[in-house]
mmCIF file of C-alpha atoms in Angstrom:
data_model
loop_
_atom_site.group_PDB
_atom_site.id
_atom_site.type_symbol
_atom_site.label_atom_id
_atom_site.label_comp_id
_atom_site.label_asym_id
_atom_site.label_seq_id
_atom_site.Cartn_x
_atom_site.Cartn_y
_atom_site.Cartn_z
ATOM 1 C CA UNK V 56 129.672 142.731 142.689
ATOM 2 C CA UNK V 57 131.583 139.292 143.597
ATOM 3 C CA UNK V 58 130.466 135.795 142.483
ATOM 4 C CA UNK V 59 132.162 132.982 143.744
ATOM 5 C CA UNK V 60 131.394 129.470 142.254
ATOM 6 C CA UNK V 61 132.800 126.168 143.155
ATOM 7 C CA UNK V 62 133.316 122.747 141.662
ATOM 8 C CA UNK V 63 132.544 119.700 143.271
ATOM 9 C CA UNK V 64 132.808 115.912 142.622
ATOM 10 C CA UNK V 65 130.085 114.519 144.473
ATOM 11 C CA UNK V 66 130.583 115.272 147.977
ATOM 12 C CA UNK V 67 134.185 116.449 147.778
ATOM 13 C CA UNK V 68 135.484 120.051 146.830
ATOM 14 C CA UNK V 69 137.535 120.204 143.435
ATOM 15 C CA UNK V 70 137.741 124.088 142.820
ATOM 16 C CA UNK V 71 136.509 127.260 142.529
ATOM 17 C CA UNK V 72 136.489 130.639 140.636
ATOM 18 C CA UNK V 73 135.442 133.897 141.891
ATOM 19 C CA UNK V 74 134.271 136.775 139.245
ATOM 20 C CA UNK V 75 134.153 141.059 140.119
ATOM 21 C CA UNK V 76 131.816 143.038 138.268
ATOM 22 C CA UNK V 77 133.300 145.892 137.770
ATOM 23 C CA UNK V 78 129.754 147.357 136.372
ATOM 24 C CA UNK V 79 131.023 151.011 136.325
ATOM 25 C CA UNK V 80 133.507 150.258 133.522
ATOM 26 C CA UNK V 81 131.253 147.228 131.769
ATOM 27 C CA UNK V 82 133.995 144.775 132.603
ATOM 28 C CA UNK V 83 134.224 141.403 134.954
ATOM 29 C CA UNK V 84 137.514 140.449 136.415
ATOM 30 C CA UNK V 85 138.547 136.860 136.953
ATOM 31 C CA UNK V 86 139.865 137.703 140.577
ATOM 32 C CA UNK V 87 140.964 134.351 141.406
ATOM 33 C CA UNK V 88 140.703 130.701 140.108
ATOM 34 C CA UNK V 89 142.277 127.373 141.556
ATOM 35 C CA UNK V 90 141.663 123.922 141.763
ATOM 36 C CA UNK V 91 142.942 121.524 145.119
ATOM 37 C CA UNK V 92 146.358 120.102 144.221
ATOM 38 C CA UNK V 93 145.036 116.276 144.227
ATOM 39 C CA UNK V 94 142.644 117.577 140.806
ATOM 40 C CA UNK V 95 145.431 119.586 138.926
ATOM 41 C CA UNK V 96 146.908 118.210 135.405
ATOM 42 C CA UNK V 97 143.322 116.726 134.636
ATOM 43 C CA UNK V 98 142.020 119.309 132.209
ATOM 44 C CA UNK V 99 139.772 120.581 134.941
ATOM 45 C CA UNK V 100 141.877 124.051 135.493
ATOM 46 C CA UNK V 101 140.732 124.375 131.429
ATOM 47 C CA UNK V 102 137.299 123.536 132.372
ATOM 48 C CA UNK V 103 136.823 125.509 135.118
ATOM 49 C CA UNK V 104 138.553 128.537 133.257
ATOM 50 C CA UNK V 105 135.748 128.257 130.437
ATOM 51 C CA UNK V 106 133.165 127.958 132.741
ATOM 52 C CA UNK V 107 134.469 131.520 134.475
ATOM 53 C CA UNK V 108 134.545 132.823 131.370
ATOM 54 C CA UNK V 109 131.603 131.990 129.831
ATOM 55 C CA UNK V 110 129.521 133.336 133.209
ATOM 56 C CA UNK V 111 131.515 136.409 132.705
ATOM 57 C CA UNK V 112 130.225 137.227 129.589
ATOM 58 C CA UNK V 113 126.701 136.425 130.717
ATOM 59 C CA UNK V 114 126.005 140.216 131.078
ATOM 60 C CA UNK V 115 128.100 140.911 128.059
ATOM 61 C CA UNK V 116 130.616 142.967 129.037
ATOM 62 C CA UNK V 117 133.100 145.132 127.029
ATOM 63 C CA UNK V 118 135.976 143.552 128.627
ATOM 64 C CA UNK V 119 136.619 140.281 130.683
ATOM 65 C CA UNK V 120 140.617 140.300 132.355
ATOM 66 C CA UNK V 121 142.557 138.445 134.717
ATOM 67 C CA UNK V 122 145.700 138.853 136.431
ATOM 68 C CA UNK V 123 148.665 135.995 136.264
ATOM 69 C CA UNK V 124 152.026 135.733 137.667
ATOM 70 C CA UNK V 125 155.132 133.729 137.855
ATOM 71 C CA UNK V 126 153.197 132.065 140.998
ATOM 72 C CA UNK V 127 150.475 130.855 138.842
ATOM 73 C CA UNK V 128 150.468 127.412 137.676
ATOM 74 C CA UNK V 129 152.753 126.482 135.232
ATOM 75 C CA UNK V 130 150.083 125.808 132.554
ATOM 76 C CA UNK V 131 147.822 128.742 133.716
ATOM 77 C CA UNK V 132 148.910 131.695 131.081
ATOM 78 C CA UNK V 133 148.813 128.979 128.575
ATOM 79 C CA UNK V 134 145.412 127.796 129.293
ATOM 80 C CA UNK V 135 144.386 131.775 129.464
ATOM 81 C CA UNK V 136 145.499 131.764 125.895
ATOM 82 C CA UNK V 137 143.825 128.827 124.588
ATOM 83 C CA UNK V 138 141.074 129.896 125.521
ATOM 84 C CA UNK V 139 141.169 133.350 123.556
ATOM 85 C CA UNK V 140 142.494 135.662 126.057
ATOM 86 C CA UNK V 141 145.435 138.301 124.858
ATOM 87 C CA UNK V 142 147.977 139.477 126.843
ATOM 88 C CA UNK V 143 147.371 143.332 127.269
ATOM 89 C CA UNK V 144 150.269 143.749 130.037
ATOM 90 C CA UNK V 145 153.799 142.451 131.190
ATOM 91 C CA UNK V 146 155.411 143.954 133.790
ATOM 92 C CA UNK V 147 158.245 142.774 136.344
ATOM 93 C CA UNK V 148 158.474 143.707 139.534
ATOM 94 C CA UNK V 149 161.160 143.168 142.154
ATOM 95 C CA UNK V 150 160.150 142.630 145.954
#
């Protein structure tokens, strides 16, 4: 049910995404994606975001989703966005 795939350049680690098939619904979650903080602002974070995606919908699914939050990168809901995914949900929560 969990795939977790990394990026590398050459020997050193860059980042990694990590998908959930939910196959009892038809639907993959984007559970978590993030790239070390020496790679960020490089267009990698959009690069590795299409690449999630795009394995996601290998198995075509009726529904790929992610979650996001104010601790997300800045650029993160935005880069969701450009690359054709809708908000469905906004919620606030105090803690």
């Amino acid at each position: 049910k969990v795939k977790t795939y990394i990026l590398k350049k050459g020997d050193d680690f860059v980042g990694y995404f990590e998908l959930i098939f939910h196959y009892n619904f038809n639907e993959v979650e984007i559970a978590y994606l993030g790239l070390l903080e020496e790679y960020q602002n490089k267009k990698l974070g959009s690069y590795l975001l299409t690449c999630a995606i795009k394995k996601s919908f290998l198995n075509n699914p009726k529904r790929v989703w992610v979650h996001t939050c104010s601790l997300d990168h800045k650029n993160a809901l935005n880069n969701y966005i450009a690359r054709g995914m809708k908000i469905f949900k906004k919620e606030t929560v105090t803690i």
